[in-house]
PDB file of C-alpha atoms in Angstrom:
ATOM      1  CA  MET A   1      20.983   1.513   9.159  1.00  0.00           C
ATOM      2  CA  ARG A   2      19.918   1.517  12.817  1.00  0.00           C
ATOM      3  CA  VAL A   3      17.398   4.285  12.118  1.00  0.00           C
ATOM      4  CA  LEU A   4      15.976   2.215   9.264  1.00  0.00           C
ATOM      5  CA  GLN A   5      15.793  -0.883  11.467  1.00  0.00           C
ATOM      6  CA  ALA A   6      14.096   1.103  14.241  1.00  0.00           C
ATOM      7  CA  THR A   7      11.630   2.595  11.762  1.00  0.00           C
ATOM      8  CA  LEU A   8      10.847  -0.820  10.289  1.00  0.00           C
ATOM      9  CA  ALA A   9      10.459  -2.331  13.768  1.00  0.00           C
ATOM     10  CA  THR A  10       8.054   0.485  14.693  1.00  0.00           C
ATOM     11  CA  LEU A  11       5.985  -0.047  11.525  1.00  0.00           C
ATOM     12  CA  ILE A  12       5.841  -3.796  12.116  1.00  0.00           C
ATOM     13  CA  ALA A  13       4.830  -3.267  15.744  1.00  0.00           C
ATOM     14  CA  LEU A  14       2.105  -0.835  14.684  1.00  0.00           C
ATOM     15  CA  THR A  15       0.859  -3.275  12.074  1.00  0.00           C
ATOM     16  CA  VAL A  16       0.761  -6.159  14.549  1.00  0.00           C
ATOM     17  CA  ASN A  17      -0.843  -4.066  17.293  1.00  0.00           C
ATOM     18  CA  LEU A  18      -3.425  -2.532  14.966  1.00  0.00           C
ATOM     19  CA  ALA A  19      -4.258  -5.750  13.112  1.00  0.00           C
ATOM     20  CA  PRO A  20      -7.267  -6.518  15.370  1.00  0.00           C
ATOM     21  CA  ALA A  21      -8.678  -3.103  14.455  1.00  0.00           C
ATOM     22  CA  PHE A  22      -8.746  -4.152  10.805  1.00  0.00           C
ATOM     23  CA  ALA A  23     -11.112  -6.974  11.651  1.00  0.00           C
ATOM     24  CA  ASP A  24     -13.973  -4.506  12.150  1.00  0.00           C
ATOM     25  CA  HIS A  25     -13.777  -3.298   8.552  1.00  0.00           C
ATOM     26  CA  HIS A  26     -13.315  -6.155   6.116  1.00  0.00           C
ATOM     27  CA  GLN A  27     -14.308  -4.740   2.729  1.00  0.00           C
ATOM     28  CA  SER A  28     -15.757  -7.848   1.143  1.00  0.00           C
ATOM     29  CA  GLY A  29     -17.967  -8.572   4.154  1.00  0.00           C
ATOM     30  CA  GLU A  30     -19.557  -5.127   4.306  1.00  0.00           C
ATOM     31  CA  SER A  31     -20.663  -4.439   0.745  1.00  0.00           C
ATOM     32  CA  ALA A  32     -24.225  -3.551   1.854  1.00  0.00           C
ATOM     33  CA  LYS A  33     -22.982  -0.945   4.342  1.00  0.00           C
ATOM     34  CA  PRO A  34     -23.002   2.620   2.993  1.00  0.00           C
ATOM     35  CA  LYS A  35     -19.475   3.850   2.416  1.00  0.00           C
ATOM     36  CA  SER A  36     -18.295   7.161   3.845  1.00  0.00           C
ATOM     37  CA  ALA A  37     -16.820   9.829   1.578  1.00  0.00           C
ATOM     38  CA  ASP A  38     -13.376   9.026   3.023  1.00  0.00           C
ATOM     39  CA  GLU A  39     -13.761   5.300   2.291  1.00  0.00           C
ATOM     40  CA  VAL A  40     -14.749   6.053  -1.304  1.00  0.00           C
ATOM     41  CA  ALA A  41     -11.831   8.492  -1.719  1.00  0.00           C
ATOM     42  CA  ILE A  42      -9.320   6.048  -0.208  1.00  0.00           C
ATOM     43  CA  ALA A  43     -10.595   3.204  -2.403  1.00  0.00           C
ATOM     44  CA  ALA A  44     -10.101   5.490  -5.437  1.00  0.00           C
ATOM     45  CA  VAL A  45      -6.489   6.160  -4.371  1.00  0.00           C
ATOM     46  CA  ILE A  46      -5.842   2.427  -4.024  1.00  0.00           C
ATOM     47  CA  GLN A  47      -7.442   1.836  -7.432  1.00  0.00           C
ATOM     48  CA  ASP A  48      -5.130   4.488  -8.944  1.00  0.00           C
ATOM     49  CA  TYR A  49      -2.147   2.702  -7.346  1.00  0.00           C
ATOM     50  CA  PHE A  50      -3.289  -0.703  -8.652  1.00  0.00           C
ATOM     51  CA  ASP A  51      -4.187   0.556 -12.141  1.00  0.00           C
ATOM     52  CA  GLY A  52      -1.101   2.770 -12.299  1.00  0.00           C
ATOM     53  CA  ILE A  53       1.243  -0.141 -11.737  1.00  0.00           C
ATOM     54  CA  GLY A  54      -0.706  -2.425 -14.078  1.00  0.00           C
ATOM     55  CA  ALA A  55      -0.787   0.093 -16.946  1.00  0.00           C
ATOM     56  CA  ALA A  56       2.531   1.852 -16.231  1.00  0.00           C
ATOM     57  CA  ASP A  57       0.490   5.055 -15.849  1.00  0.00           C
ATOM     58  CA  ALA A  58       2.510   7.881 -14.239  1.00  0.00           C
ATOM     59  CA  GLU A  59      -0.552  10.105 -13.837  1.00  0.00           C
ATOM     60  CA  LYS A  60      -2.429   7.531 -11.763  1.00  0.00           C
ATOM     61  CA  LEU A  61       0.638   6.638  -9.709  1.00  0.00           C
ATOM     62  CA  ASN A  62       1.367  10.289  -8.948  1.00  0.00           C
ATOM     63  CA  ARG A  63      -2.268  10.816  -8.026  1.00  0.00           C
ATOM     64  CA  ALA A  64      -2.011   7.905  -5.547  1.00  0.00           C
ATOM     65  CA  PHE A  65       1.355   8.654  -3.897  1.00  0.00           C
ATOM     66  CA  ALA A  66       2.805  11.664  -2.125  1.00  0.00           C
ATOM     67  CA  ALA A  67       5.937  10.502  -3.923  1.00  0.00           C
ATOM     68  CA  ASP A  68       8.122  13.423  -2.868  1.00  0.00           C
ATOM     69  CA  LYS A  69       7.498  12.510   0.786  1.00  0.00           C
ATOM     70  CA  ALA A  70       6.657   8.797   0.727  1.00  0.00           C
ATOM     71  CA  ALA A  71       8.794   5.780   1.600  1.00  0.00           C
ATOM     72  CA  MET A  72       8.570   2.051   1.018  1.00  0.00           C
ATOM     73  CA  LEU A  73       9.817  -0.843   3.151  1.00  0.00           C
ATOM     74  CA  GLY A  74       9.481  -4.495   2.432  1.00  0.00           C
ATOM     75  CA  SER A  75      10.429  -8.077   2.976  1.00  0.00           C
ATOM     76  CA  VAL A  76      11.393  -9.941  -0.170  1.00  0.00           C
ATOM     77  CA  LYS A  77      12.206 -13.581  -0.720  1.00  0.00           C
ATOM     78  CA  ASN A  78      15.654 -14.224  -2.157  1.00  0.00           C
ATOM     79  CA  GLU A  79      16.425 -16.941  -4.687  1.00  0.00           C
ATOM     80  CA  ASP A  80      17.981 -19.078  -1.931  1.00  0.00           C
ATOM     81  CA  GLY A  81      14.784 -18.904   0.144  1.00  0.00           C
ATOM     82  CA  THR A  82      16.090 -16.427   2.701  1.00  0.00           C
ATOM     83  CA  ARG A  83      14.392 -13.062   3.199  1.00  0.00           C
ATOM     84  CA  SER A  84      15.800  -9.558   2.957  1.00  0.00           C
ATOM     85  CA  LEU A  85      14.461  -6.243   4.149  1.00  0.00           C
ATOM     86  CA  MET A  86      14.503  -3.501   1.550  1.00  0.00           C
ATOM     87  CA  ALA A  87      13.954   0.232   1.973  1.00  0.00           C
ATOM     88  CA  PHE A  88      13.211   2.810  -0.665  1.00  0.00           C
ATOM     89  CA  LYS A  89      13.334   6.418   0.449  1.00  0.00           C
ATOM     90  CA  ASP A  90      13.150   7.952  -3.038  1.00  0.00           C
ATOM     91  CA  MET A  91       9.581   7.108  -4.012  1.00  0.00           C
ATOM     92  CA  GLU A  92       9.725   9.537  -6.917  1.00  0.00           C
ATOM     93  CA  ALA A  93      12.286   7.193  -8.496  1.00  0.00           C
ATOM     94  CA  VAL A  94      10.217   4.117  -7.615  1.00  0.00           C
ATOM     95  CA  VAL A  95       7.062   5.641  -9.115  1.00  0.00           C
ATOM     96  CA  ALA A  96       9.014   6.670 -12.227  1.00  0.00           C
ATOM     97  CA  GLY A  97      10.296   3.085 -12.511  1.00  0.00           C
ATOM     98  CA  TRP A  98       6.780   1.663 -12.267  1.00  0.00           C
ATOM     99  CA  ALA A  99       5.570   4.185 -14.846  1.00  0.00           C
ATOM    100  CA  GLY A 100       8.466   3.278 -17.141  1.00  0.00           C
ATOM    101  CA  ASN A 101       7.599  -0.411 -17.194  1.00  0.00           C
ATOM    102  CA  ASP A 102       8.185  -1.622 -20.778  1.00  0.00           C
ATOM    103  CA  ASN A 103       5.767  -4.503 -20.499  1.00  0.00           C
ATOM    104  CA  PRO A 104       2.817  -3.463 -18.343  1.00  0.00           C
ATOM    105  CA  GLU A 105       0.750  -6.342 -17.131  1.00  0.00           C
ATOM    106  CA  GLY A 106      -2.654  -4.990 -18.232  1.00  0.00           C
ATOM    107  CA  ALA A 107      -5.471  -7.539 -18.249  1.00  0.00           C
ATOM    108  CA  GLY A 108      -5.637 -10.437 -15.862  1.00  0.00           C
ATOM    109  CA  ARG A 109      -4.657  -8.461 -12.788  1.00  0.00           C
ATOM    110  CA  ASP A 110      -6.083  -9.521  -9.463  1.00  0.00           C
ATOM    111  CA  GLY A 111      -6.014  -7.383  -6.350  1.00  0.00           C
ATOM    112  CA  GLU A 112      -8.280  -6.336  -3.527  1.00  0.00           C
ATOM    113  CA  ILE A 113      -8.528  -4.216  -0.438  1.00  0.00           C
ATOM    114  CA  LEU A 114      -8.620  -6.669   2.439  1.00  0.00           C
ATOM    115  CA  HIS A 115      -9.109  -4.182   5.266  1.00  0.00           C
ATOM    116  CA  MET A 116      -9.365  -0.448   5.731  1.00  0.00           C
ATOM    117  CA  LYS A 117      -9.236   1.539   8.946  1.00  0.00           C
ATOM    118  CA  ILE A 118      -9.636   5.316   9.076  1.00  0.00           C
ATOM    119  CA  MET A 119      -8.598   7.139  12.221  1.00  0.00           C
ATOM    120  CA  GLU A 120      -9.870  10.630  13.023  1.00  0.00           C
ATOM    121  CA  GLY A 121     -10.553  11.253   9.326  1.00  0.00           C
ATOM    122  CA  GLN A 122      -6.882  12.125   8.799  1.00  0.00           C
ATOM    123  CA  ILE A 123      -4.889   8.890   8.635  1.00  0.00           C
ATOM    124  CA  ALA A 124      -5.804   5.506   7.226  1.00  0.00           C
ATOM    125  CA  MET A 125      -4.280   2.060   6.995  1.00  0.00           C
ATOM    126  CA  VAL A 126      -5.203  -0.217   4.127  1.00  0.00           C
ATOM    127  CA  MET A 127      -4.262  -3.863   3.749  1.00  0.00           C
ATOM    128  CA  PHE A 128      -4.089  -4.792   0.066  1.00  0.00           C
ATOM    129  CA  ARG A 129      -3.515  -8.109  -1.690  1.00  0.00           C
ATOM    130  CA  TYR A 130      -2.065  -8.336  -5.183  1.00  0.00           C
ATOM    131  CA  LYS A 131      -2.726 -11.783  -6.624  1.00  0.00           C
ATOM    132  CA  ASP A 132      -1.175 -14.086  -4.082  1.00  0.00           C
ATOM    133  CA  GLU A 133       2.247 -12.618  -4.789  1.00  0.00           C
ATOM    134  CA  TYR A 134       2.472  -9.803  -2.302  1.00  0.00           C
ATOM    135  CA  TYR A 135       0.629  -7.987   0.418  1.00  0.00           C
ATOM    136  CA  ASP A 136       0.801  -4.290   1.239  1.00  0.00           C
ATOM    137  CA  VAL A 137       0.038  -2.289   4.324  1.00  0.00           C
ATOM    138  CA  LEU A 138      -0.455   1.213   2.986  1.00  0.00           C
ATOM    139  CA  THR A 139      -0.598   4.292   5.177  1.00  0.00           C
ATOM    140  CA  LEU A 140      -2.497   7.226   3.770  1.00  0.00           C
ATOM    141  CA  LEU A 141      -2.687  10.773   5.071  1.00  0.00           C
ATOM    142  CA  LYS A 142      -5.234  13.405   4.190  1.00  0.00           C
ATOM    143  CA  ASP A 143      -3.524  16.625   3.148  1.00  0.00           C
ATOM    144  CA  ASP A 144      -5.686  19.611   2.277  1.00  0.00           C
ATOM    145  CA  GLY A 145      -8.652  17.271   1.845  1.00  0.00           C
ATOM    146  CA  VAL A 146      -6.824  14.835  -0.467  1.00  0.00           C
ATOM    147  CA  TRP A 147      -5.807  11.298   0.518  1.00  0.00           C
ATOM    148  CA  LYS A 148      -2.307  10.168  -0.546  1.00  0.00           C
ATOM    149  CA  ILE A 149      -0.238   7.056   0.120  1.00  0.00           C
ATOM    150  CA  VAL A 150       2.751   8.031   2.277  1.00  0.00           C
ATOM    151  CA  THR A 151       4.141   4.608   3.198  1.00  0.00           C
ATOM    152  CA  LYS A 152       4.002   1.221   1.570  1.00  0.00           C
ATOM    153  CA  THR A 153       5.159  -1.748   3.613  1.00  0.00           C
ATOM    154  CA  PHE A 154       5.066  -4.967   1.636  1.00  0.00           C
ATOM    155  CA  PHE A 155       5.699  -8.668   1.932  1.00  0.00           C
ATOM    156  CA  THR A 156       6.372 -10.861  -1.090  1.00  0.00           C
ATOM    157  CA  ARG A 157       5.506 -14.537  -1.011  1.00  0.00           C
TER     158      ARG A 157
END
């Protein structure tokens, strides 16, 4: 549990310390700026994640995540109004659960990339909003020229 708490604290510290860096790349404010090949590829990964969850599509979800290596941490609101930290180390099971959704949401979804920062062409951080229900900070790594989500840190409203 202490390792998990230390890992979560490190991710939160990185997110807080890197947040000003996101300000230089707000997606909606830079639509006229030509996008790099990495930005286009990362946006496609995020779209696969978003569409994969919305359509319960295992192919898209597996294309987006390095599920055999990825992890997910988050802060969720409990029914009594308190918050709990949750950790998921078996992303293959999480992805399978999303893909097995009996009632995929389909139409009416609303999500957007709020910020994207690519560092050295090998690691990227993406802030993503899904409706006004939750926010993600996604870490992507480029492996053999392919971008994959390796961590998902989320906050539910």
